[in-house]
Coordinates of C-alpha atoms in Angstrom, one line a residue:
M1 CA 44.6 35.6 5.8
S2 CA 44.5 32.3 7.7
L3 CA 47.8 33.3 9.5
N4 CA 46.0 36.3 11.0
L5 CA 43.2 34.3 12.6
R6 CA 43.3 33.4 16.2
L7 CA 43.8 29.7 17.2
T8 CA 40.4 29.6 18.8
T9 CA 38.8 30.9 15.6
K10 CA 40.6 28.3 13.6
V11 CA 39.5 25.5 15.9
M12 CA 35.9 26.8 16.0
V13 CA 35.8 27.0 12.1
G14 CA 37.0 23.4 11.8
Y15 CA 34.5 22.3 14.5
V16 CA 31.6 24.1 12.7
V17 CA 32.6 22.7 9.3
M18 CA 32.8 19.1 10.6
V19 CA 29.5 19.4 12.5
T20 CA 27.8 20.8 9.3
M21 CA 29.2 18.0 7.2
M22 CA 28.0 15.4 9.7
I23 CA 24.5 17.0 9.9
A24 CA 24.2 17.2 6.1
L25 CA 25.4 13.6 5.6
T26 CA 23.0 12.3 8.3
A27 CA 20.0 14.2 7.0
F28 CA 20.7 13.2 3.4
S29 CA 21.1 9.5 4.4
I30 CA 17.8 9.6 6.3
S31 CA 16.1 11.2 3.4
Q32 CA 17.3 8.7 0.9
V33 CA 16.6 5.7 3.1
R34 CA 13.0 7.0 3.7
S35 CA 12.5 7.5 0.0
I36 CA 13.6 3.9 -0.7
D37 CA 11.4 2.6 2.2
N38 CA 8.4 4.6 0.9
S39 CA 8.9 3.2 -2.6
L40 CA 9.1 -0.4 -1.3
T41 CA 6.1 0.2 0.8
T42 CA 4.2 1.4 -2.2
I43 CA 5.1 -1.7 -4.2
N44 CA 4.6 -4.3 -1.5
D45 CA 1.7 -2.8 0.6
F46 CA -0.4 -1.1 -2.1
N47 CA 0.2 -1.9 -5.7
S48 CA 1.0 -5.6 -5.2
V49 CA -2.0 -6.0 -2.9
K50 CA -4.4 -4.4 -5.4
Q51 CA -2.9 -6.5 -8.2
R52 CA -3.4 -9.6 -6.1
Y53 CA -7.1 -8.7 -5.5
A54 CA -7.5 -8.1 -9.3
I55 CA -5.9 -11.5 -10.0
N56 CA -8.5 -13.0 -7.6
F57 CA -11.1 -11.2 -9.6
R58 CA -9.8 -12.8 -12.8
G59 CA -9.7 -16.3 -11.4
S60 CA -13.2 -16.0 -10.0
V61 CA -14.6 -14.7 -13.3
H62 CA -12.8 -17.2 -15.5
D63 CA -13.8 -20.2 -13.3
R64 CA -17.4 -19.0 -13.1
A65 CA -17.5 -18.8 -16.9
I66 CA -16.4 -22.4 -17.1
S67 CA -18.8 -23.5 -14.4
L68 CA -21.7 -21.7 -16.2
R69 CA -20.8 -23.5 -19.4
D70 CA -20.6 -26.9 -17.6
F71 CA -24.0 -26.2 -16.1
T72 CA -25.5 -26.1 -19.6
L73 CA -23.9 -29.4 -20.4
V74 CA -24.7 -31.4 -17.2
T75 CA -28.0 -33.3 -17.4
D76 CA -28.4 -34.9 -13.9
Q77 CA -29.6 -32.8 -11.0
A78 CA -26.7 -33.9 -8.7
G79 CA -24.2 -32.5 -11.2
R80 CA -26.1 -29.3 -11.6
S81 CA -26.2 -28.8 -7.8
E82 CA -22.4 -29.3 -7.6
V83 CA -21.8 -26.7 -10.3
L84 CA -24.2 -24.2 -8.6
T85 CA -22.3 -24.7 -5.3
D86 CA -19.0 -24.0 -7.1
I87 CA -20.4 -20.8 -8.7
A88 CA -21.6 -19.6 -5.3
R89 CA -18.2 -20.3 -3.8
L90 CA -16.5 -18.3 -6.6
T91 CA -19.0 -15.5 -6.2
E92 CA -18.3 -15.3 -2.5
A93 CA -14.5 -15.2 -3.1
Y94 CA -14.9 -12.4 -5.7
A95 CA -17.1 -10.4 -3.2
R96 CA -14.4 -10.7 -0.4
S97 CA -11.7 -9.4 -2.8
A98 CA -14.0 -6.6 -4.0
T99 CA -14.7 -5.6 -0.4
N100 CA -11.0 -5.4 0.4
M101 CA -10.3 -3.5 -2.8
D102 CA -13.1 -0.9 -2.0
R103 CA -11.6 -0.5 1.5
M104 CA -8.1 0.2 0.1
F105 CA -9.6 2.7 -2.4
A106 CA -11.4 4.5 0.5
E107 CA -8.5 4.6 2.9
Q108 CA -5.5 5.1 0.6
A109 CA -4.8 8.7 -0.4
G110 CA -2.7 7.9 -3.5
V111 CA -5.3 6.2 -5.7
T112 CA -5.3 7.7 -9.2
S113 CA -8.2 8.6 -11.3
E114 CA -7.3 6.0 -13.9
E115 CA -7.5 3.2 -11.3
R116 CA -10.9 4.4 -10.1
M117 CA -12.1 4.6 -13.8
I118 CA -11.0 1.0 -14.5
L119 CA -12.5 -0.3 -11.2
D120 CA -15.8 1.4 -12.0
S121 CA -15.8 -0.1 -15.5
I122 CA -15.2 -3.6 -13.9
K123 CA -18.2 -3.0 -11.6
Q124 CA -20.3 -1.9 -14.5
T125 CA -19.4 -5.1 -16.5
E126 CA -20.1 -7.2 -13.4
A127 CA -23.6 -5.6 -13.0
R128 CA -24.3 -6.4 -16.6
T129 CA -23.0 -10.0 -16.6
L130 CA -24.6 -11.3 -13.3
P131 CA -28.2 -11.0 -14.6
L132 CA -27.1 -12.9 -17.8
M133 CA -25.7 -15.7 -15.6
K134 CA -28.9 -15.9 -13.6
S135 CA -31.0 -16.0 -16.8
V136 CA -28.9 -18.9 -18.2
I137 CA -29.2 -20.9 -15.0
E138 CA -33.0 -20.3 -14.8
N139 CA -33.6 -21.4 -18.4
Q140 CA -31.4 -24.5 -18.0
Q141 CA -33.3 -25.5 -14.8
A142 CA -36.6 -24.9 -16.5
G143 CA -35.6 -27.3 -19.3
N144 CA -35.0 -24.6 -22.0
T145 CA -31.6 -26.0 -22.8
D146 CA -31.4 -24.5 -26.3
K147 CA -32.3 -21.1 -25.1
A148 CA -29.9 -21.3 -22.2
R149 CA -27.0 -22.3 -24.5
A150 CA -27.9 -19.6 -27.0
L151 CA -28.0 -17.0 -24.3
L152 CA -24.7 -18.3 -23.0
I153 CA -22.9 -18.1 -26.4
Q154 CA -24.5 -14.9 -27.7
E155 CA -24.7 -12.7 -24.6
A156 CA -23.0 -14.1 -21.6
R157 CA -19.8 -15.2 -23.3
P158 CA -19.0 -11.7 -24.7
A159 CA -19.8 -10.2 -21.3
F160 CA -17.4 -12.5 -19.6
V161 CA -14.7 -11.7 -22.2
E162 CA -15.1 -8.0 -21.6
W163 CA -15.1 -8.5 -17.9
L164 CA -11.8 -10.4 -18.0
A165 CA -10.3 -7.8 -20.4
R166 CA -11.0 -4.9 -18.0
I167 CA -9.6 -6.9 -15.0
N168 CA -6.5 -7.6 -17.0
R169 CA -6.2 -3.9 -17.8
F170 CA -6.2 -3.1 -14.0
I171 CA -3.6 -5.8 -13.4
D172 CA -1.4 -4.4 -16.2
L173 CA -1.7 -0.9 -14.7
Q174 CA -0.5 -2.1 -11.3
E175 CA 2.4 -3.9 -13.0
A176 CA 3.4 -0.8 -14.9
R177 CA 3.3 1.3 -11.7
N178 CA 5.4 -1.3 -9.9
Q179 CA 7.9 -1.2 -12.8
A180 CA 8.0 2.7 -12.7
T181 CA 8.4 2.7 -8.9
G182 CA 11.2 0.1 -9.0
S183 CA 13.0 2.2 -11.7
D184 CA 12.7 5.3 -9.4
V185 CA 14.1 3.3 -6.5
R186 CA 17.1 2.2 -8.6
S187 CA 17.7 5.8 -9.7
V188 CA 17.5 7.1 -6.1
S189 CA 19.8 4.3 -4.9
Q190 CA 22.4 5.1 -7.7
T191 CA 22.2 8.8 -7.0
F192 CA 22.5 8.2 -3.3
T193 CA 25.6 6.0 -3.8
L194 CA 27.3 8.6 -5.9
L195 CA 26.5 11.5 -3.6
M196 CA 27.6 9.4 -0.6
L197 CA 30.9 8.8 -2.3
A198 CA 31.2 12.5 -3.1
L199 CA 30.3 13.6 0.4
C200 CA 32.8 11.1 1.9
G201 CA 35.5 12.4 -0.4
L202 CA 34.7 16.0 0.4
A203 CA 34.6 15.2 4.2
S204 CA 38.0 13.5 3.8
L205 CA 39.4 16.6 2.0
I206 CA 38.0 19.0 4.6
A207 CA 39.4 16.9 7.4
A208 CA 42.8 16.7 5.7
G209 CA 42.7 20.5 5.1
F210 CA 41.7 21.2 8.7
A211 CA 44.5 18.9 10.0
L212 CA 47.0 20.7 7.7
W213 CA 45.7 24.0 8.8
A214 CA 46.0 23.1 12.5
F215 CA 49.5 21.7 11.9
R216 CA 50.7 24.9 10.2
A217 CA 49.1 27.0 13.0
I218 CA 50.9 25.2 15.8
R219 CA 54.1 24.2 13.9
P220 CA 56.0 27.4 15.0
L221 CA 55.6 26.4 18.6
R222 CA 58.2 23.7 18.3
P223 CA 61.2 25.9 17.3
L224 CA 59.9 28.5 19.7
T225 CA 60.0 25.9 22.5
A226 CA 63.7 25.2 21.7
V227 CA 64.5 28.9 21.8
M228 CA 62.9 29.3 25.2
L229 CA 64.8 26.3 26.5
K230 CA 68.1 27.8 25.4
L231 CA 67.1 31.1 26.9
A232 CA 66.3 29.3 30.1
Q233 CA 69.8 27.8 30.1
G234 CA 71.3 31.3 29.7
D235 CA 72.1 31.2 26.0
L236 CA 71.2 34.7 24.9
T237 CA 72.8 34.4 21.5
V238 CA 70.0 32.3 20.2
A239 CA 67.9 33.9 17.4
V240 CA 64.2 34.3 17.8
T241 CA 62.6 33.8 14.4
A242 CA 60.5 36.8 13.4
T243 CA 56.9 36.2 12.5
T244 CA 54.0 38.2 11.1
Q245 CA 51.3 35.9 12.7
Q246 CA 48.6 37.8 14.6
D247 CA 47.4 34.8 16.6
E248 CA 48.4 33.5 20.0
V249 CA 51.6 31.9 18.5
G250 CA 52.7 35.4 17.2
D251 CA 52.0 36.9 20.7
I252 CA 54.2 34.2 22.3
T253 CA 57.0 34.8 19.8
R254 CA 57.0 38.5 20.4
A255 CA 56.9 37.9 24.1
V256 CA 60.0 35.6 23.9
Q257 CA 61.8 38.2 21.8
T258 CA 61.0 40.7 24.5
F259 CA 62.2 38.3 27.2
K260 CA 65.5 37.8 25.2
D261 CA 66.0 41.5 24.8
N262 CA 65.5 42.1 28.4
A263 CA 67.9 39.3 29.3
V264 CA 70.6 40.8 27.0
L265 CA 70.1 44.2 28.5
A266 CA 70.3 42.7 32.0
R267 CA 73.6 41.0 31.2
N268 CA 75.2 44.1 29.5
S269 CA 74.2 46.6 32.2
A270 CA 77.2 46.0 34.5
E271 CA 78.5 49.6 34.9
E272 CA 77.2 50.2 38.3
R273 CA 76.4 47.6 40.9
Q274 CA 73.6 49.6 42.4
A275 CA 72.1 50.5 39.1
E276 CA 72.6 46.9 38.0
Q277 CA 70.8 45.8 41.2
I278 CA 68.0 48.2 40.5
Q279 CA 67.9 47.1 36.9
K280 CA 67.8 43.5 38.0
V281 CA 64.9 44.2 40.2
R282 CA 63.1 46.0 37.5
Q283 CA 64.0 43.3 35.0
A284 CA 62.7 40.7 37.4
E285 CA 59.5 42.6 37.7
R286 CA 59.2 42.9 33.9
I287 CA 60.0 39.2 33.6
D288 CA 57.5 38.4 36.2
A289 CA 54.9 40.5 34.5
T290 CA 55.8 39.1 31.1
T291 CA 55.7 35.5 32.4
R292 CA 52.4 36.2 33.9
V293 CA 51.1 37.5 30.6
F294 CA 52.8 34.7 28.8
E295 CA 51.3 32.1 31.2
A296 CA 47.8 33.7 30.9
A297 CA 48.0 33.7 27.1
V298 CA 49.4 30.2 26.9
N299 CA 46.8 28.9 29.4
G300 CA 44.1 30.5 27.4
I301 CA 45.3 29.0 24.2
V302 CA 45.7 25.6 25.7
G303 CA 42.3 25.8 27.3
H304 CA 40.7 26.8 24.0
V305 CA 42.6 24.1 22.1
A306 CA 41.7 21.5 24.7
A307 CA 38.0 22.5 24.8
A308 CA 37.9 22.5 21.0
A309 CA 39.6 19.1 20.9
D310 CA 37.1 17.7 23.4
A311 CA 34.2 19.1 21.4
M312 CA 35.7 17.7 18.2
Q313 CA 36.2 14.3 19.9
S314 CA 32.6 14.3 21.1
T315 CA 31.3 15.3 17.7
A316 CA 33.4 12.7 16.0
Q317 CA 32.1 10.0 18.4
S318 CA 28.5 11.1 17.7
M319 CA 29.2 11.1 13.9
A320 CA 30.7 7.6 14.2
G321 CA 27.7 6.4 16.1
T322 CA 25.3 7.9 13.6
A323 CA 27.2 6.3 10.7
I324 CA 27.1 2.9 12.5
Q325 CA 23.4 3.3 13.1
T326 CA 22.9 4.2 9.4
A327 CA 24.8 1.1 8.4
K328 CA 22.7 -1.1 10.8
Q329 CA 19.5 0.3 9.3
S330 CA 20.7 -0.1 5.8
N331 CA 21.7 -3.7 6.6
S332 CA 18.3 -4.3 8.1
V333 CA 16.6 -2.9 4.9
A334 CA 18.9 -5.0 2.8
A335 CA 18.0 -8.2 4.8
S336 CA 14.3 -7.4 4.4
A337 CA 14.7 -6.8 0.7
H338 CA 16.8 -10.0 0.4
E339 CA 14.1 -12.0 2.2
A340 CA 11.4 -10.5 0.0
G341 CA 13.5 -11.5 -3.1
L342 CA 13.8 -15.1 -1.8
N343 CA 10.0 -15.2 -1.3
V344 CA 9.3 -13.8 -4.8
T345 CA 11.8 -16.3 -6.3
T346 CA 10.1 -19.2 -4.5
V347 CA 6.7 -18.0 -5.8
A348 CA 8.2 -17.7 -9.4
A349 CA 9.5 -21.3 -9.2
A350 CA 6.1 -22.6 -7.9
A351 CA 4.3 -20.7 -10.7
E352 CA 6.6 -22.1 -13.3
E353 CA 6.0 -25.7 -12.0
L354 CA 2.2 -24.9 -12.2
G355 CA 2.6 -23.8 -15.8
L356 CA 4.4 -27.0 -16.7
S357 CA 1.6 -29.0 -15.0
V358 CA -1.0 -27.1 -16.9
Q359 CA 0.8 -27.7 -20.2
E360 CA 1.0 -31.5 -19.5
I361 CA -2.7 -31.5 -18.6
G362 CA -3.5 -29.7 -21.9
R363 CA -1.4 -32.3 -23.8
Q364 CA -3.2 -35.2 -22.1
I365 CA -6.6 -33.6 -22.9
E366 CA -5.6 -33.1 -26.5
E367 CA -4.7 -36.9 -26.7
A368 CA -8.1 -37.8 -25.1
A369 CA -9.9 -35.6 -27.7
G370 CA -8.0 -37.4 -30.5
L371 CA -9.1 -40.8 -29.0
A372 CA -12.7 -39.6 -28.7
R373 CA -12.7 -38.5 -32.4
S374 CA -11.3 -41.8 -33.4
A375 CA -14.0 -43.6 -31.4
V376 CA -16.7 -41.5 -33.1
V377 CA -15.4 -42.6 -36.5
E378 CA -15.2 -46.2 -35.5
A379 CA -18.7 -46.1 -34.0
Q380 CA -20.0 -44.6 -37.2
E381 CA -18.3 -47.4 -39.3
T382 CA -19.7 -50.0 -36.9
A383 CA -23.2 -48.6 -37.3
T384 CA -22.8 -48.7 -41.1
L385 CA -21.8 -52.4 -41.0
V386 CA -24.7 -53.2 -38.7
Q387 CA -27.1 -51.4 -41.0
E388 CA -25.7 -53.4 -43.9
L389 CA -26.2 -56.6 -41.8
S390 CA -29.8 -55.5 -41.1
K391 CA -30.3 -55.0 -44.9
G392 CA -28.9 -58.5 -45.6
T393 CA -31.2 -59.9 -43.0
S394 CA -34.2 -58.3 -44.7
E395 CA -33.1 -59.8 -48.0
I396 CA -32.8 -63.2 -46.4
G397 CA -36.3 -62.7 -45.0
D398 CA -37.6 -62.0 -48.6
V399 CA -35.9 -65.2 -49.8
V400 CA -37.5 -67.2 -46.9
A401 CA -40.9 -65.7 -47.7
M402 CA -40.4 -66.8 -51.3
I403 CA -39.5 -70.3 -50.2
S404 CA -42.5 -70.4 -47.9
S405 CA -44.7 -69.4 -50.8
I406 CA -43.2 -72.1 -53.0
A407 CA -43.8 -74.6 -50.2
G408 CA -47.4 -73.5 -50.0
Q409 CA -47.9 -73.9 -53.7
T410 CA -46.1 -77.3 -53.6
N411 CA -48.5 -78.4 -50.8
L412 CA -51.5 -77.3 -52.9
L413 CA -50.1 -79.3 -55.9
A414 CA -49.6 -82.3 -53.7
L415 CA -53.2 -82.0 -52.4
N416 CA -54.5 -81.8 -56.0
A417 CA -52.3 -84.8 -56.9
T418 CA -53.8 -86.8 -54.0
I419 CA -57.3 -85.9 -55.1
E420 CA -56.6 -86.9 -58.7
A421 CA -55.0 -90.2 -57.5
A422 CA -58.2 -91.0 -55.5
R423 CA -60.2 -90.4 -58.6
A424 CA -58.0 -92.7 -60.6
G425 CA -58.5 -95.5 -58.2
E426 CA -56.1 -98.4 -58.2
A427 CA -54.2 -97.0 -61.1
G428 CA -53.3 -93.8 -59.3
R429 CA -52.2 -95.4 -56.0
G430 CA -48.4 -95.0 -56.7
F431 CA -49.0 -91.4 -57.7
A432 CA -50.9 -90.9 -54.4
V433 CA -47.9 -92.2 -52.5
V434 CA -45.6 -89.8 -54.3
A435 CA -48.1 -86.9 -53.7
T436 CA -48.2 -87.8 -50.0
E437 CA -44.4 -87.6 -49.7
V438 CA -44.3 -84.4 -51.7
K439 CA -46.9 -83.0 -49.3
E440 CA -44.9 -84.1 -46.3
L441 CA -41.7 -82.5 -47.7
A442 CA -43.7 -79.3 -48.4
G443 CA -44.9 -79.3 -44.8
Q444 CA -41.4 -79.8 -43.5
T445 CA -40.2 -77.0 -45.8
A446 CA -43.0 -74.7 -44.4
R447 CA -42.1 -75.5 -40.8
A448 CA -38.4 -74.9 -41.4
T449 CA -39.1 -71.7 -43.3
S450 CA -41.3 -70.5 -40.4
S451 CA -38.5 -71.2 -37.9
I452 CA -36.0 -69.4 -40.1
N453 CA -38.4 -66.5 -40.4
D454 CA -38.7 -66.3 -36.6
Q455 CA -34.9 -66.3 -36.2
I456 CA -34.6 -63.6 -38.9
V457 CA -37.2 -61.5 -37.1
T458 CA -35.2 -61.9 -33.9
I459 CA -31.9 -61.0 -35.6
Q460 CA -33.5 -57.9 -37.2
N461 CA -34.9 -56.7 -33.8
S462 CA -31.4 -57.3 -32.2
T463 CA -29.7 -55.6 -35.1
Q464 CA -32.0 -52.6 -34.8
R465 CA -31.3 -52.3 -31.1
V466 CA -27.5 -52.5 -31.8
V467 CA -27.9 -49.7 -34.4
E468 CA -29.7 -47.5 -31.9
A469 CA -27.2 -48.3 -29.1
I470 CA -24.2 -47.5 -31.4
A471 CA -25.9 -44.3 -32.5
A472 CA -26.4 -43.3 -28.8
I473 CA -22.7 -44.1 -28.1
A474 CA -21.6 -42.0 -31.1
A475 CA -23.7 -39.1 -29.8
R476 CA -22.2 -39.4 -26.3
I477 CA -18.7 -39.6 -27.7
T478 CA -19.4 -36.5 -29.9
Q479 CA -20.6 -34.7 -26.7
L480 CA -17.4 -35.9 -24.9
D481 CA -15.3 -34.6 -27.8
G482 CA -17.0 -31.2 -27.5
V483 CA -16.5 -31.1 -23.7
T484 CA -12.9 -32.2 -24.1
A485 CA -12.3 -29.4 -26.6
S486 CA -13.8 -26.9 -24.2
V487 CA -11.6 -28.2 -21.4
A488 CA -8.5 -28.1 -23.6
S489 CA -9.3 -24.4 -24.4
A490 CA -9.8 -23.6 -20.7
V491 CA -6.5 -25.3 -19.9
E492 CA -4.8 -23.4 -22.6
E493 CA -6.2 -20.1 -21.2
Q494 CA -5.1 -21.2 -17.7
G495 CA -1.6 -22.0 -19.0
A496 CA -1.4 -18.6 -20.6
A497 CA -2.4 -16.9 -17.3
T498 CA 0.1 -19.1 -15.4
Q499 CA 2.9 -18.1 -17.8
E500 CA 1.9 -14.4 -17.3
I501 CA 2.1 -14.9 -13.5
V502 CA 5.5 -16.6 -13.9
R503 CA 6.8 -13.6 -16.0
N504 CA 5.5 -11.0 -13.6
V505 CA 6.8 -12.7 -10.5
S506 CA 10.2 -13.3 -12.2
Q507 CA 10.4 -9.6 -13.0
A508 CA 9.5 -8.7 -9.4
A509 CA 12.2 -11.1 -8.2
V510 CA 14.8 -9.4 -10.4
G511 CA 13.7 -5.9 -9.2
T512 CA 13.8 -7.0 -5.5
T513 CA 17.3 -8.5 -6.0
Q514 CA 18.6 -5.2 -7.5
V515 CA 17.1 -3.3 -4.6
T516 CA 18.9 -5.6 -2.2
T517 CA 22.2 -5.1 -4.0
E518 CA 21.9 -1.3 -4.0
I519 CA 20.9 -1.2 -0.3
G520 CA 24.0 -3.2 0.4
G521 CA 26.0 -0.4 -1.3
V522 CA 24.2 2.1 1.0
A523 CA 25.4 0.1 4.0
S524 CA 29.0 0.0 2.7
A525 CA 28.9 3.8 2.1
A526 CA 27.6 4.3 5.7
E527 CA 30.5 2.1 7.0
V528 CA 33.0 4.2 5.0
T529 CA 31.5 7.3 6.7
G530 CA 32.0 5.6 10.1
A531 CA 35.6 5.0 9.2
A532 CA 36.1 8.6 8.2
A533 CA 34.5 9.7 11.5
S534 CA 36.9 7.4 13.4
Q535 CA 39.8 9.1 11.6
V536 CA 38.4 12.5 12.7
L537 CA 38.1 11.1 16.3
S538 CA 41.8 10.0 16.2
S539 CA 42.9 13.4 14.9
A540 CA 40.9 15.1 17.7
S541 CA 42.5 12.8 20.3
E542 CA 46.0 13.6 18.9
L543 CA 45.2 17.4 19.1
S544 CA 44.1 17.0 22.7
R545 CA 47.4 15.2 23.6
Q546 CA 49.5 17.9 21.8
S547 CA 47.6 20.6 23.8
E548 CA 48.4 18.8 27.0
H549 CA 52.0 18.4 26.0
L550 CA 52.2 22.1 25.2
S551 CA 50.7 23.0 28.6
S552 CA 53.3 20.9 30.4
E553 CA 56.1 22.4 28.4
V554 CA 54.9 25.9 29.1
A555 CA 54.5 25.1 32.8
R556 CA 58.1 23.7 32.9
F557 CA 59.4 26.8 31.0
L558 CA 57.7 29.2 33.4
A559 CA 59.0 27.3 36.4
T560 CA 62.5 27.5 35.0
V561 CA 62.2 31.2 34.3
R562 CA 60.8 31.9 37.8
A563 CA 63.5 29.8 39.4
A564 CA 66.1 31.8 37.4

């Protein structure tokens, strides 16, 4: 069937097929690149932004919970003012993120009902928790420390836990959506790569088939040209190959056969000179008419072939330009994705360093808590020793009192002895001297005992103050141990949050790297398409040169025939 088609029809069919393939390939490339661009826009400009606002929510809520707890522990007014300032700053930061989140939910068309439900639950928890915070602060400022702490532990703490849990649920939802979108991007990229390879292979096969088709269509012209040259040289024995083609080549072949037959008849009709002359004139007229028809047919064929070759060349140039533009856009997308991957990798490294720092801080705080507990034990042991010292001092005081009592009694006995010696007269003088010395010794003992008693009273007072001071230090260290434990718990929670950030950012970095690699494959496929378009352009140029050569050969043949 293809042999019966005209050359113009064959050229137009090839041109239409190539143009259709180019349009389909270009449209498909644009569609896939737009799909990948929309997915990346969804991840970077919507889901990640909402996730970042939610992470700001979590940081503000977590820090406010810690600040509220610190407010119940601080006793001086300056410290309380500083904590209140920090709470106000965190509240303002939360409000800014909440305003931006509400604006996104109002302007963005793709917000799901689940996102709205979780955000509404976050707002409800916030509305329930803020009055509890205010009540804790007011009770603490009014001096109701026990009530403020009870309210903090029994009501505010569960509200903060629920608040953080709902915020974490929103963050996890955005992460899941990013993962799903990234998987879709990878699937689209893989499908796009396979289809691009298939389309390029199909285009190569069609181009090769069209080239073979065109070659088979114009291949009979070469032997026909040799036949016409021999006929032009006067060799009428040459055989013209018969053909069943119904295209322009078949018309030329039959015209050449007619030309040969006429030439043979002209050479064999030599019976009569007059009739030969007449025959020659008629033959010349027929040859002239035949050559005119032949020239018109060949010129039409050459014109159609040249026009089709020019159109194919222009189409191939446009196809090559489109492929180059696609490659440039793919390379630009790849560069942007690569830069986003580098930024995400840098954020992952910084978050990992932050996690290590938080772990080191937790370890140092744990050591400080251990030292504080050891100090409490040592302070309690010291207080026990001081109390035993105070008890020993009291026992010494009892002994001194007993000595003082004995000295008083001795003094009374010495006084009685002096009186009895005075009654005895001269005989009791020696006894009076002894009684006087005993009285003097009793007085010295009383004075010494009084001095010792004063020192013991002083030691007991000092010992009591030491006991009270050590008890106060032990209480402060106990409070410090509690604060340190709270800080260690907060640092541990911060460390867990930091590790979660590290994991999420690392996964985002891996997803961005995969997108960069796959976009590079898209650029390579576009470059292969450009190379195929260049091959088509080369084939069209070769066809144009062959048509010009055919035109010159036909013109030379006609000039030779007319000259003959």
